[in-house]
Amino acid sequence: MQISSTLHASVDHDLTSGNSIRSSLVSRKAIPTRLHAELQIASRFSRDKHGLFVDGDRYIGCGKPACYYCYDWICFLRHLYVPPATHHRIIPCCRGPDNDINEAGVAVPEDMYKKSCGGLNQDILDLLSIEIARKHTA
């Protein structure tokens, strides 16, 4: 309930400010998205029956640390990958893997999006709580 009321308050603020983020997003015909390499790797390895990891090492690393979205996605996967290095930057328009999914596999990305949204909601709530506490102590 606390997450919901906090997020609704931020939407209400956006709507009353005159610079509606929602209006901007609704006016777009399409939003191009990107699937980062580490999520492609995680998706491929998750579906492989023979296991592509050497000696059971469940680390997915790329030439750069993972963004906020990819880090959370890999941490929420039920295959228990080792959390990757991350720079925690928010890269707009990232998406989860959804290529080559049959009807039986649709539940996996749906579950992952729910977990990602829940994690994002919690991170926003935590940040807002810190800001509120800081204002009250100042």
PDB file of C-alpha atoms in Angstrom, residues 35-42 59-76 81-91 94:
ATOM      1  CA  LEU A  35      18.241  -6.007 -25.382  1.00  0.00           C
ATOM      2  CA  HIS A  36      21.659  -5.863 -23.751  1.00  0.00           C
ATOM      3  CA  ALA A  37      24.204  -8.623 -24.349  1.00  0.00           C
ATOM      4  CA  GLU A  38      24.210 -10.017 -20.812  1.00  0.00           C
ATOM      5  CA  LEU A  39      20.453 -10.622 -20.961  1.00  0.00           C
ATOM      6  CA  GLN A  40      20.810 -12.359 -24.315  1.00  0.00           C
ATOM      7  CA  ILE A  41      23.462 -14.594 -22.779  1.00  0.00           C
ATOM      8  CA  ALA A  42      21.340 -15.293 -19.680  1.00  0.00           C
ATOM      9  CA  TYR A  59      28.803 -15.812 -13.816  1.00  0.00           C
ATOM     10  CA  ILE A  60      27.787 -13.794 -16.879  1.00  0.00           C
ATOM     11  CA  GLY A  61      30.240 -11.038 -17.633  1.00  0.00           C
ATOM     12  CA  CYS A  62      30.532  -8.685 -20.557  1.00  0.00           C
ATOM     13  CA  GLY A  63      33.071  -6.024 -21.474  1.00  0.00           C
ATOM     14  CA  LYS A  64      31.292  -3.545 -19.227  1.00  0.00           C
ATOM     15  CA  PRO A  65      29.455  -3.593 -15.911  1.00  0.00           C
ATOM     16  CA  ALA A  66      25.707  -4.237 -16.089  1.00  0.00           C
ATOM     17  CA  CYS A  67      23.225  -1.369 -16.041  1.00  0.00           C
ATOM     18  CA  TYR A  68      20.589  -1.094 -13.312  1.00  0.00           C
ATOM     19  CA  TYR A  69      17.988  -3.004 -15.355  1.00  0.00           C
ATOM     20  CA  CYS A  70      20.263  -5.870 -16.439  1.00  0.00           C
ATOM     21  CA  TYR A  71      21.706  -6.254 -12.958  1.00  0.00           C
ATOM     22  CA  ASP A  72      18.218  -6.621 -11.449  1.00  0.00           C
ATOM     23  CA  TRP A  73      17.047  -8.968 -14.211  1.00  0.00           C
ATOM     24  CA  ILE A  74      20.016 -11.316 -13.724  1.00  0.00           C
ATOM     25  CA  CYS A  75      19.628 -11.209  -9.929  1.00  0.00           C
ATOM     26  CA  PHE A  76      15.911 -12.057 -10.185  1.00  0.00           C
ATOM     27  CA  TYR A  81      23.448 -16.534 -11.605  1.00  0.00           C
ATOM     28  CA  VAL A  82      26.210 -14.752  -9.740  1.00  0.00           C
ATOM     29  CA  PRO A  83      25.292 -11.047  -9.517  1.00  0.00           C
ATOM     30  CA  PRO A  84      27.374  -9.239 -12.148  1.00  0.00           C
ATOM     31  CA  ALA A  85      29.438  -6.114 -11.708  1.00  0.00           C
ATOM     32  CA  THR A  86      27.221  -3.043 -12.140  1.00  0.00           C
ATOM     33  CA  HIS A  87      27.497   0.705 -12.600  1.00  0.00           C
ATOM     34  CA  HIS A  88      23.817   1.084 -11.523  1.00  0.00           C
ATOM     35  CA  ARG A  89      23.103   3.583 -14.306  1.00  0.00           C
ATOM     36  CA  ILE A  90      19.602   3.665 -15.674  1.00  0.00           C
ATOM     37  CA  ILE A  91      19.735   3.180 -19.432  1.00  0.00           C
ATOM     38  CA  CYS A  94      16.093  -1.590 -22.056  1.00  0.00           C
TER      39      CYS A  94
END
